[in-house]
Short mmCIF file of C-alpha atoms in Angstrom, two decimals:
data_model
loop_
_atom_site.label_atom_id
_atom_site.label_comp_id
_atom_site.label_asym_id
_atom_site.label_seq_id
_atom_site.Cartn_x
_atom_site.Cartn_y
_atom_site.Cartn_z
CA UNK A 30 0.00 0.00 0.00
CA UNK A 31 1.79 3.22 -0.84
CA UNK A 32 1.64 6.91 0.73
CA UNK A 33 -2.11 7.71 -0.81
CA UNK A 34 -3.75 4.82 -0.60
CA UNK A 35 -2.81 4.51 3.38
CA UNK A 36 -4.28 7.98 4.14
CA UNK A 37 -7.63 7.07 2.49
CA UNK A 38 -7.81 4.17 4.66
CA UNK A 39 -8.79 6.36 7.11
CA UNK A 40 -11.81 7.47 5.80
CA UNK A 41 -13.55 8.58 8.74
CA UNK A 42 -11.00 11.05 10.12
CA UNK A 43 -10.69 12.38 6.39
CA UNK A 44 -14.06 14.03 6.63
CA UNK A 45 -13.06 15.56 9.93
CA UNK A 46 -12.00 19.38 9.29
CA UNK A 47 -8.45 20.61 11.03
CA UNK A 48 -9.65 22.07 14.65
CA UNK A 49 -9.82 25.61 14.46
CA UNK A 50 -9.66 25.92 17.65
CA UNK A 51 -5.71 24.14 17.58
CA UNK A 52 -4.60 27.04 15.82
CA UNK A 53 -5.54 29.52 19.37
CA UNK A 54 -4.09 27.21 21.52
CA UNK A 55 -0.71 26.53 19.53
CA UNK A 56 -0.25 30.09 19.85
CA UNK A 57 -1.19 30.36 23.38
CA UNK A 58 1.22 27.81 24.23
CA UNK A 59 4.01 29.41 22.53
CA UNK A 60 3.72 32.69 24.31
CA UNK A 61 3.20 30.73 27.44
CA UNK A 62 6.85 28.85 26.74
CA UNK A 63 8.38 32.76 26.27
CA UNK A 64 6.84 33.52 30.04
CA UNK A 65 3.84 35.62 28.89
CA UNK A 66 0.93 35.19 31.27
CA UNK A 67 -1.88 34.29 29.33
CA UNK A 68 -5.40 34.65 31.09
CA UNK A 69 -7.23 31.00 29.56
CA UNK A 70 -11.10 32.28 29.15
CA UNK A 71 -11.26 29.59 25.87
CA UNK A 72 -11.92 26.43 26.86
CA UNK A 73 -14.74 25.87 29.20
CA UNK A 74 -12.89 24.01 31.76
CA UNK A 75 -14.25 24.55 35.06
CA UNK A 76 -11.52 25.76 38.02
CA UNK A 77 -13.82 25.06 40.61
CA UNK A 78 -13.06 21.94 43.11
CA UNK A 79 -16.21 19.47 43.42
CA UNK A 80 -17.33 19.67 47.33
CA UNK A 81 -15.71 18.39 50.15
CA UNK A 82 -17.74 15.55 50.86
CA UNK A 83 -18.00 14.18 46.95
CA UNK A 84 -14.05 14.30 47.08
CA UNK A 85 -13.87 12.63 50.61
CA UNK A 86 -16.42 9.80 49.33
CA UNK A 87 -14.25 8.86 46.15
CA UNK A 88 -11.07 8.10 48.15
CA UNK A 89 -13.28 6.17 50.66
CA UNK A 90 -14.51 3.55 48.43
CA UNK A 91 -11.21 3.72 46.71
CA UNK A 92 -9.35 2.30 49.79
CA UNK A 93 -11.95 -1.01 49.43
CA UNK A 94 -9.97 -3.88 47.80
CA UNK A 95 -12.81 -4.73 46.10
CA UNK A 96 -13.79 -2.15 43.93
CA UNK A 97 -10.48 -1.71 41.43
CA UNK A 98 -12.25 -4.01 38.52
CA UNK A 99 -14.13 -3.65 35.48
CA UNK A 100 -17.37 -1.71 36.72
CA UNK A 101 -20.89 -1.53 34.78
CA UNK A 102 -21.13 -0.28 31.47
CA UNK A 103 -24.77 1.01 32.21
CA UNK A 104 -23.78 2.29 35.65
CA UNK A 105 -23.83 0.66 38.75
CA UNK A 106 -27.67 0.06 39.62
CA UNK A 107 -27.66 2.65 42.46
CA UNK A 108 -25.90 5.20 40.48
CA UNK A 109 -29.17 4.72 37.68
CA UNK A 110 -31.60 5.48 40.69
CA UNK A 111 -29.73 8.02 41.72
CA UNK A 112 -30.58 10.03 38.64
CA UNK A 113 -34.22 9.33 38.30
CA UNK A 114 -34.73 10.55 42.04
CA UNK A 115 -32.67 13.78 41.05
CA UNK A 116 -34.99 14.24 38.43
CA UNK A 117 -37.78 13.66 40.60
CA UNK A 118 -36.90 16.28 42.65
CA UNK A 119 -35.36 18.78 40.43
CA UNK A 120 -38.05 18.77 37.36
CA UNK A 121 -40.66 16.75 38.40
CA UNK A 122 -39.99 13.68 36.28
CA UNK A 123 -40.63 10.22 36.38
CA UNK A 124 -38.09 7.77 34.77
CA UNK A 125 -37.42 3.84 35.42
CA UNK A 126 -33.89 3.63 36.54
CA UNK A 127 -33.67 -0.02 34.33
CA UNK A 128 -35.21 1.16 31.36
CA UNK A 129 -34.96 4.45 30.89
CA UNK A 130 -31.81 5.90 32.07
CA UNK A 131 -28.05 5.09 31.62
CA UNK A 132 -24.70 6.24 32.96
CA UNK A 133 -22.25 7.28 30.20
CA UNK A 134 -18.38 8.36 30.48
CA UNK A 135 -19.17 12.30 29.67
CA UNK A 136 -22.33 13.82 27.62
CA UNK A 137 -19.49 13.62 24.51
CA UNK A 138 -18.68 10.07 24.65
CA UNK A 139 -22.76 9.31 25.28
CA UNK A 140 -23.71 11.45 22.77
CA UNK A 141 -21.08 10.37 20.20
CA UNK A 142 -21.80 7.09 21.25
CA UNK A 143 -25.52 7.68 20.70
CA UNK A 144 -25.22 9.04 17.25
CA UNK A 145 -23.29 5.97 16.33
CA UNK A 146 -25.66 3.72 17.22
CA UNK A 147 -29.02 5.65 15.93
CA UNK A 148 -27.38 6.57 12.80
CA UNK A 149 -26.01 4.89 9.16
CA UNK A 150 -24.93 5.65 6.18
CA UNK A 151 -27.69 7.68 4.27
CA UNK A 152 -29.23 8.91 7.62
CA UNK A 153 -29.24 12.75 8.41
CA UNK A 154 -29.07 14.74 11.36
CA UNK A 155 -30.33 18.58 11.99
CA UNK A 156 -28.22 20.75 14.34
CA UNK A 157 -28.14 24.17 15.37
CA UNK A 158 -25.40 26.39 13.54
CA UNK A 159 -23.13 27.32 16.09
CA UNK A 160 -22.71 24.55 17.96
CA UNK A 161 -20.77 22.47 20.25
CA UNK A 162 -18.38 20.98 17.51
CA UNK A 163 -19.04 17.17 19.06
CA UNK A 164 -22.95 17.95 18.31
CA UNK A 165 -21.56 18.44 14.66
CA UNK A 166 -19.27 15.73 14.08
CA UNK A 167 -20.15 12.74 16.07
CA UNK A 168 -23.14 12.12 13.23
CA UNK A 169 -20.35 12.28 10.48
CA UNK A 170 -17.86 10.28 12.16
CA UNK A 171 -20.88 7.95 12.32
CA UNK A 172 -20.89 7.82 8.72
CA UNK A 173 -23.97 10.13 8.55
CA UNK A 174 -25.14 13.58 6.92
CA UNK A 175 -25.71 17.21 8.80
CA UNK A 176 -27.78 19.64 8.15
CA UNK A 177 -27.76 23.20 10.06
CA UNK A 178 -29.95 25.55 10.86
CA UNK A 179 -29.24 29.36 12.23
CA UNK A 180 -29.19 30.42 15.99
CA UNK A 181 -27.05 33.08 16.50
CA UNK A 182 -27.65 36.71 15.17
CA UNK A 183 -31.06 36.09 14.79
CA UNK A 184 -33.57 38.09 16.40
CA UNK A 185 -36.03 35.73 17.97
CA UNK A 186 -33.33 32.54 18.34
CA UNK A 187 -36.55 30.76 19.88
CA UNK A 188 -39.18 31.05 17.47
CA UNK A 189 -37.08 31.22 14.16
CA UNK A 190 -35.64 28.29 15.24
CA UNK A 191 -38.36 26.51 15.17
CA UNK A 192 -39.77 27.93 12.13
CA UNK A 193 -36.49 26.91 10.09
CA UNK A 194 -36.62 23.60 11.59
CA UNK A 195 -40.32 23.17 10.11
CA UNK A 196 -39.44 23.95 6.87
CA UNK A 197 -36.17 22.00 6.84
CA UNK A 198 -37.93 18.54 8.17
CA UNK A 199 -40.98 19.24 5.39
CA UNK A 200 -38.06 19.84 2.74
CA UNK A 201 -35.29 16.75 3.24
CA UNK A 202 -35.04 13.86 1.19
CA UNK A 203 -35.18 11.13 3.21
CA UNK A 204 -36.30 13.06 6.71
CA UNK A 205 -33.77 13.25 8.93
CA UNK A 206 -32.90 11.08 11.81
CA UNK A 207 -32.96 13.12 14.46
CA UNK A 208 -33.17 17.06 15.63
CA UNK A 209 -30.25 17.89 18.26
CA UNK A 210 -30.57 20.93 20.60
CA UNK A 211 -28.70 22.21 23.71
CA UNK A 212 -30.51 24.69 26.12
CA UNK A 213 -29.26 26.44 27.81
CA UNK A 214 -27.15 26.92 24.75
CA UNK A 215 -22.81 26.90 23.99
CA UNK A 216 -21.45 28.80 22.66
CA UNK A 217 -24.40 31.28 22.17
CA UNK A 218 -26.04 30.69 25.74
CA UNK A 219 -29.87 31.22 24.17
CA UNK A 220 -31.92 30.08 26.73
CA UNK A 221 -35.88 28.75 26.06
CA UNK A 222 -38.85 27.99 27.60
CA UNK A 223 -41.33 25.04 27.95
CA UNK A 224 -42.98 26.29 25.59
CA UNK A 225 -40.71 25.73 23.19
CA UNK A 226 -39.74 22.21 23.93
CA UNK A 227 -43.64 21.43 24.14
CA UNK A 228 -43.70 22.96 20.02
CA UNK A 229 -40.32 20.70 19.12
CA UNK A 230 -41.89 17.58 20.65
CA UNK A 231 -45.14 17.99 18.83
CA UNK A 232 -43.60 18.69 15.66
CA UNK A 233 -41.02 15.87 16.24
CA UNK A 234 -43.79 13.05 16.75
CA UNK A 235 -45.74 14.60 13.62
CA UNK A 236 -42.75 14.32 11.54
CA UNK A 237 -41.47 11.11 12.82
CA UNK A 238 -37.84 12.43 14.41
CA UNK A 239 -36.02 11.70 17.30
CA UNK A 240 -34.91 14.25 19.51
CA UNK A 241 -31.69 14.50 21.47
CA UNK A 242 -31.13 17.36 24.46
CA UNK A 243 -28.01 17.62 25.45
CA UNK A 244 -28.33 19.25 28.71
CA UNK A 245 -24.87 20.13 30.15
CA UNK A 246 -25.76 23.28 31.89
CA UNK A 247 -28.84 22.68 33.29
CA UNK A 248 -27.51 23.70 36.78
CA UNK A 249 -25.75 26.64 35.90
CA UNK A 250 -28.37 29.59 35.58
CA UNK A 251 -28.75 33.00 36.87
CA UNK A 252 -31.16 35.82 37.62
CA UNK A 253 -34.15 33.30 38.96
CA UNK A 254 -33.99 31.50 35.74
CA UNK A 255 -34.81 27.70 35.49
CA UNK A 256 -34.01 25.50 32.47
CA UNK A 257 -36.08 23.43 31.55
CA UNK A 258 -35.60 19.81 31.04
CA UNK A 259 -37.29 18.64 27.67
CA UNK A 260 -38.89 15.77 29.54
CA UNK A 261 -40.75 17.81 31.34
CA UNK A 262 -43.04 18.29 28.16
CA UNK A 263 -45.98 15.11 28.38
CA UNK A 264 -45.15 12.52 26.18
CA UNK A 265 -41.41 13.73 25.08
CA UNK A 266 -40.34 10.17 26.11
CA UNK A 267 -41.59 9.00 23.00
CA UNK A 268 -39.84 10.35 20.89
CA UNK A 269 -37.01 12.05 23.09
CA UNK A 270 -34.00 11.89 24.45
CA UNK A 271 -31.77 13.90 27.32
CA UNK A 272 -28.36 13.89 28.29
CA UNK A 273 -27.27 15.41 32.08
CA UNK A 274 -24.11 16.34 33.38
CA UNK A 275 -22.39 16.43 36.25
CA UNK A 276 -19.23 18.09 34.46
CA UNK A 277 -20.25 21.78 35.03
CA UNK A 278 -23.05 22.22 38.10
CA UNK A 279 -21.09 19.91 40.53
CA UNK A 280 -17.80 20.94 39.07
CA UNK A 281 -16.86 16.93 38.09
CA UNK A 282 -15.69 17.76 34.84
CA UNK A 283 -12.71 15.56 35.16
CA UNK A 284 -14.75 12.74 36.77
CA UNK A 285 -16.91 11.99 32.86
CA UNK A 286 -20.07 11.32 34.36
CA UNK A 287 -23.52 11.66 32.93
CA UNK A 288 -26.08 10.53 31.71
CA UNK A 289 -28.68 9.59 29.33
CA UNK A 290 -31.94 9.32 30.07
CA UNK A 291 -35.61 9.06 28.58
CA UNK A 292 -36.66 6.90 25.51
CA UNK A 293 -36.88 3.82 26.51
CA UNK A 294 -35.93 2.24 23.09
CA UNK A 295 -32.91 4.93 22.52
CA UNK A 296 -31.57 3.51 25.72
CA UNK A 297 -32.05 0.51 25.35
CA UNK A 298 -29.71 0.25 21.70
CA UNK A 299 -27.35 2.74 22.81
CA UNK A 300 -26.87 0.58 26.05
CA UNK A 301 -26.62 -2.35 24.14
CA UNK A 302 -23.76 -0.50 21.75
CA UNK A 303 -21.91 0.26 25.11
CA UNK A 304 -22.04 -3.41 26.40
CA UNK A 305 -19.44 -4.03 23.31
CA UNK A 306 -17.31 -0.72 24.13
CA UNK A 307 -16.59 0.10 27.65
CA UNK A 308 -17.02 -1.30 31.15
CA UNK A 309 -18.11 1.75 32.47
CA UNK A 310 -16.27 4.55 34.61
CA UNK A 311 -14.08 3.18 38.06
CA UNK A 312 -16.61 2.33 40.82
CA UNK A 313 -15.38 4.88 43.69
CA UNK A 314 -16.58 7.73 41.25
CA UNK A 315 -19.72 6.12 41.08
CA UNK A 316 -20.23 5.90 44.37
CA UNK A 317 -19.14 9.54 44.66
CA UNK A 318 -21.36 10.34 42.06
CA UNK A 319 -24.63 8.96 43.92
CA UNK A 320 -23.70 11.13 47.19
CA UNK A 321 -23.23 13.99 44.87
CA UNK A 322 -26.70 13.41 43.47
CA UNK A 323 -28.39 12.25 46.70
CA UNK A 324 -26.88 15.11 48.64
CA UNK A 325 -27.80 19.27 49.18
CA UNK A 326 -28.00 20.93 46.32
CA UNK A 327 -26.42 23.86 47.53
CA UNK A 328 -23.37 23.04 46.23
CA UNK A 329 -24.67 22.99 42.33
CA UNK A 330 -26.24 26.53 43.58
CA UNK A 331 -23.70 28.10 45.47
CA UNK A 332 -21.11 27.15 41.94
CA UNK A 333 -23.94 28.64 39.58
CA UNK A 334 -23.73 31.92 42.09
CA UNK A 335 -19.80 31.94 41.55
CA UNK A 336 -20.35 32.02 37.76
CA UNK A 337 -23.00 34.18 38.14
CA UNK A 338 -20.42 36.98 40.19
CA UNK A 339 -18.03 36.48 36.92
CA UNK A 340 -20.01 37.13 34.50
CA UNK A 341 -21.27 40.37 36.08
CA UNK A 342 -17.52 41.72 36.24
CA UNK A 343 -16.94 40.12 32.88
CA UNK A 344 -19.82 41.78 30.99
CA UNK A 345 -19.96 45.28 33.20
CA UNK A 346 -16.27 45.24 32.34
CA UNK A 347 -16.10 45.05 28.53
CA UNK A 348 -19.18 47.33 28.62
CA UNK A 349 -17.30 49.96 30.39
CA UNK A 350 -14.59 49.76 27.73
CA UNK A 351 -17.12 50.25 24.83
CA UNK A 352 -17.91 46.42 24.00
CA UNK A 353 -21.55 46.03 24.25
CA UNK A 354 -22.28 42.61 25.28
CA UNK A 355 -25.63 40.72 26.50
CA UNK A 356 -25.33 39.46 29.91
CA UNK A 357 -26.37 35.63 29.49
CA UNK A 358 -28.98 33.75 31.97
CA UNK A 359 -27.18 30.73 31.83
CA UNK A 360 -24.00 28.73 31.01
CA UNK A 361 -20.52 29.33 31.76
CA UNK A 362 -19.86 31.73 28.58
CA UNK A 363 -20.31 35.24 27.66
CA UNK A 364 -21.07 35.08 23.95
CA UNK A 365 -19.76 38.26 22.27
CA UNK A 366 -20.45 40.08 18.63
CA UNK A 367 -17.26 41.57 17.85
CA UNK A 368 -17.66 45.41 17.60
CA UNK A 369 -17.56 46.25 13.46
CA UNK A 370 -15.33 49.04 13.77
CA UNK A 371 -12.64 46.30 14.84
CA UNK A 372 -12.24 44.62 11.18
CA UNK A 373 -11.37 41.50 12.38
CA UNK A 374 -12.66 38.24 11.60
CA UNK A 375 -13.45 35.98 14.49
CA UNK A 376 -9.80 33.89 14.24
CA UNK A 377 -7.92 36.89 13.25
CA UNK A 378 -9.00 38.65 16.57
CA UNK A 379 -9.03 35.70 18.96
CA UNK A 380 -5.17 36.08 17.61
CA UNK A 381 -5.39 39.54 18.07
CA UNK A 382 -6.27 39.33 21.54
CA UNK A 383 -4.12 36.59 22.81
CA UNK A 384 -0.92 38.59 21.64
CA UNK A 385 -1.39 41.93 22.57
CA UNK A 386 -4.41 41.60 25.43
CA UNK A 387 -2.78 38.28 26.62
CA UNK A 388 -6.28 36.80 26.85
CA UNK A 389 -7.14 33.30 25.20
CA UNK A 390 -10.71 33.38 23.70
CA UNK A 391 -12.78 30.79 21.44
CA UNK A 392 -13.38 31.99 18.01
CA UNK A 393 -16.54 32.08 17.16
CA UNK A 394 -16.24 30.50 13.51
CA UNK A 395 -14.66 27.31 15.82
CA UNK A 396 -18.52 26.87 16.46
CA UNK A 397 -19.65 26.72 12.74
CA UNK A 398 -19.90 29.67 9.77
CA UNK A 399 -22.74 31.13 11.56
CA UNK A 400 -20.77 31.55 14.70
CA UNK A 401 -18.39 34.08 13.05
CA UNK A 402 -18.41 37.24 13.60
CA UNK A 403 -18.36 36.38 17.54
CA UNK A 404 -16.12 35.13 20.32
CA UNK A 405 -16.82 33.04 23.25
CA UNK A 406 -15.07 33.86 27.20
CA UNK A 407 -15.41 31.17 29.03
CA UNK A 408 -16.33 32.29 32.87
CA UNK A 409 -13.18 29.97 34.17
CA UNK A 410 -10.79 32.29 36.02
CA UNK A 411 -11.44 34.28 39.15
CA UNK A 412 -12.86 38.04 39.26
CA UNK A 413 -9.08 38.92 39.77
CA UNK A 414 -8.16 37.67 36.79
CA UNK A 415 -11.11 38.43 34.62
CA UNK A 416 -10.68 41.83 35.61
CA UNK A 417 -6.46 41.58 34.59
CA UNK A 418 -8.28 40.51 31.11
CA UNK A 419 -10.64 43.43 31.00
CA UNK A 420 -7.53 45.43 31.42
CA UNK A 421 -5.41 43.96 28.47
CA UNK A 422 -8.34 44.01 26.18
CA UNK A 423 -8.60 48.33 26.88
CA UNK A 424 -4.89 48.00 26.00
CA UNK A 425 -5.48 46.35 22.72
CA UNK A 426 -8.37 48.21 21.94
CA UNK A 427 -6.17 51.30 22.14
CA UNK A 428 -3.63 49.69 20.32
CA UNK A 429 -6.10 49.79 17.40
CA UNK A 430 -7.04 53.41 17.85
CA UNK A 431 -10.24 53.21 19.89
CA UNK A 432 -10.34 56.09 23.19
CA UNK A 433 -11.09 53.68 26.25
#
């Protein structure tokens, strides 16, 4: 087999694009390696320590000789009932911990995991344009098709949303698989209401789709707002399906644990796909998972207050510099329209920033073509430090003329 015909066996990874974000964080390692202190609002890592307790549980049940093999794919059968009494509690929904909820290693390996095993060659998926990338590629590294539809820059996100996702179902050829949201959204944070979940649902069963809800920052909302789970909607088990995580509200990003729960048939095959790939995540976080769910939700609150207090100084910042932005009621992010009079496009000025502001920022094009002409902060450093970044950013702004 020569050169060529080796790189096309690899046909899967030839449809995946180069990372745009790579080309930020080559370049924010660089300066890094000269000394430069680069403030790291890109990626939305979270900085925040899961509590005491959860922490003190894990190296508990780590200590047992007994609990260092292979675990449950599914999730260890108390972990499963875990979840369905935190929904209980939390939205007011009833799910069978056997059949209709599963434990996967992180929302992206469930959800990649889940497009692989709803969707073939031929099959189609509709996503929102921006988008997690994952929400974008996992149907294509399934061997499937994606088509997007606009949320950002838009000026009813909600409604038009729908609207285009009407149309787009009535005009494919073959219908699509399935319809994939996030809400509260990344990396625009749009947030919606039941109401809208109740209109996707009903237009989902008339039109014969699936629907997956990836619902990673359910916990992390601000200003009295609530998400929503889409479950909440009567009869969205039918055709839906949701995806929690403990990555962001309990601050377990490290830990990959969530979950997917609802359909019972989705489960079911995406369970049985799983039986053949993992053997689940080690048992002590497991355990420490169920005493995170089963215990006070005060710590998912007083962590949604923290990123609450960050935002405020991010946004109130930039704002008293001359960038406009909207304060968001939910997520981790502050998604920002880069001001015209800069000249920049989204790349170019994540560049810009992270050389002469010494911020690192995600650009919004990372997120899809509809996502340019923004950039992302992630709300992961502390008001000391978001407040350093305000400050570069006025330098670079003046750098390029403006009077801040």
């Amino acid at each position: 087999m020569n050169e060529k015909e080796m790189e096309w066996a690899f046909p899967r990874i030839k449809r995946l694009p180069p990372y745009v974000f790579a080309v930020v964080n080559e370049l924010k390692h660089k300066l890094r390696r000269q000394g430069e202190d680069i403030i790291d609002l890109g990626m939305g890592n979270p900085n925040i320590p899961p509590a005491d307790h959860i922490i003190e549980k894990l190296c508990e049940v780590a200590r047992r000789p007994n609990v260092h093999g292979y675990s449950a794919s599914k999730g260890i059968p108390r972990l499963r009932k875990a979840i369905c009494d935190f929904y209980r509690r939390h939205f007011d929904v009833d799910l069978d911990p056997e059949r209709e909820a599963i434990m996967t290693i992180g929302a992206k390996e469930g959800y990649s995991h889940l497009m692989l095993a709803m969707v073939t060659p031929g099959d189609s998926v509709v996503v929102p344009n921006p988008t997690y990338p994952i929400h974008y590629y996992a149907p294509i590294i399934a061997g499937g098709e994606v088509r997007t539809i606009p949320i950002a820059g838009v000026d009813d996100p909600q409604e038009t949303f729908l609207k285009n996702l009407h149309d787009t179902l009535k005009s494919s050829m073959p219908p699509p698989k399935a319809v994939v949201v996030s809400f509260p959204h990344n990396p625009t944070t749009v947030c919606v209401d039941i109401d809208f979940f109740r209109e996707l649902i009903a237009l989902a069963k008339r039109e014969g789709v699936w629907v997956v809800h990836d619902f990673a920052y359910a916990d992390i909302a601000f200003d009295g707002y609530k998400p929503p789970s889409i479950l909440q909607v009567e009869g969205a088990k039918e055709v839906a399906v949701e995806l929690y995580s403990m990555s962001k509200g309990f601050s377990m990003a490290g830990w990959r644990i969530a979950f997917a729960v609802g359909n019972e048939r989705i489960i079911k095959n995406l369970a049985h796909l799983k039986s053949y790939l993992d053997y689940g995540v080690f048992t002590p976080i497991q355990v420490a998972a169920i005493v995170a769910l089963d215990g006070p939700y005060e710590v998912v609150e007083r962590n949604a207050r923290v990123y609450e207090s960050r935002r405020n100084v991010l946004v109130e910042g930039l704002r008293k510099i001359g960038w406009h932005v909207e304060k968001p009621k939910a997520t981790m992010f502050v998604w920002a329209k880069i001001p015209e009079w800069i000249g920049m496009n989204s790349l170019d000025f994540s560049m810009f920033l992270l050389k002469e502001a010494k911020v690192a920022v995600a650009p919004g094009v990372g997120f899809g073509e509809h996502g340019e002409g923004f950039v992302r902060f992630a709300l992961v450093e502390n008001e000391l430090r978001i407040r350093q970044a305000v400050r570069g950013i006025r330098r670079a702004f003046r750098k390029l003329g403006a009077k801040v």
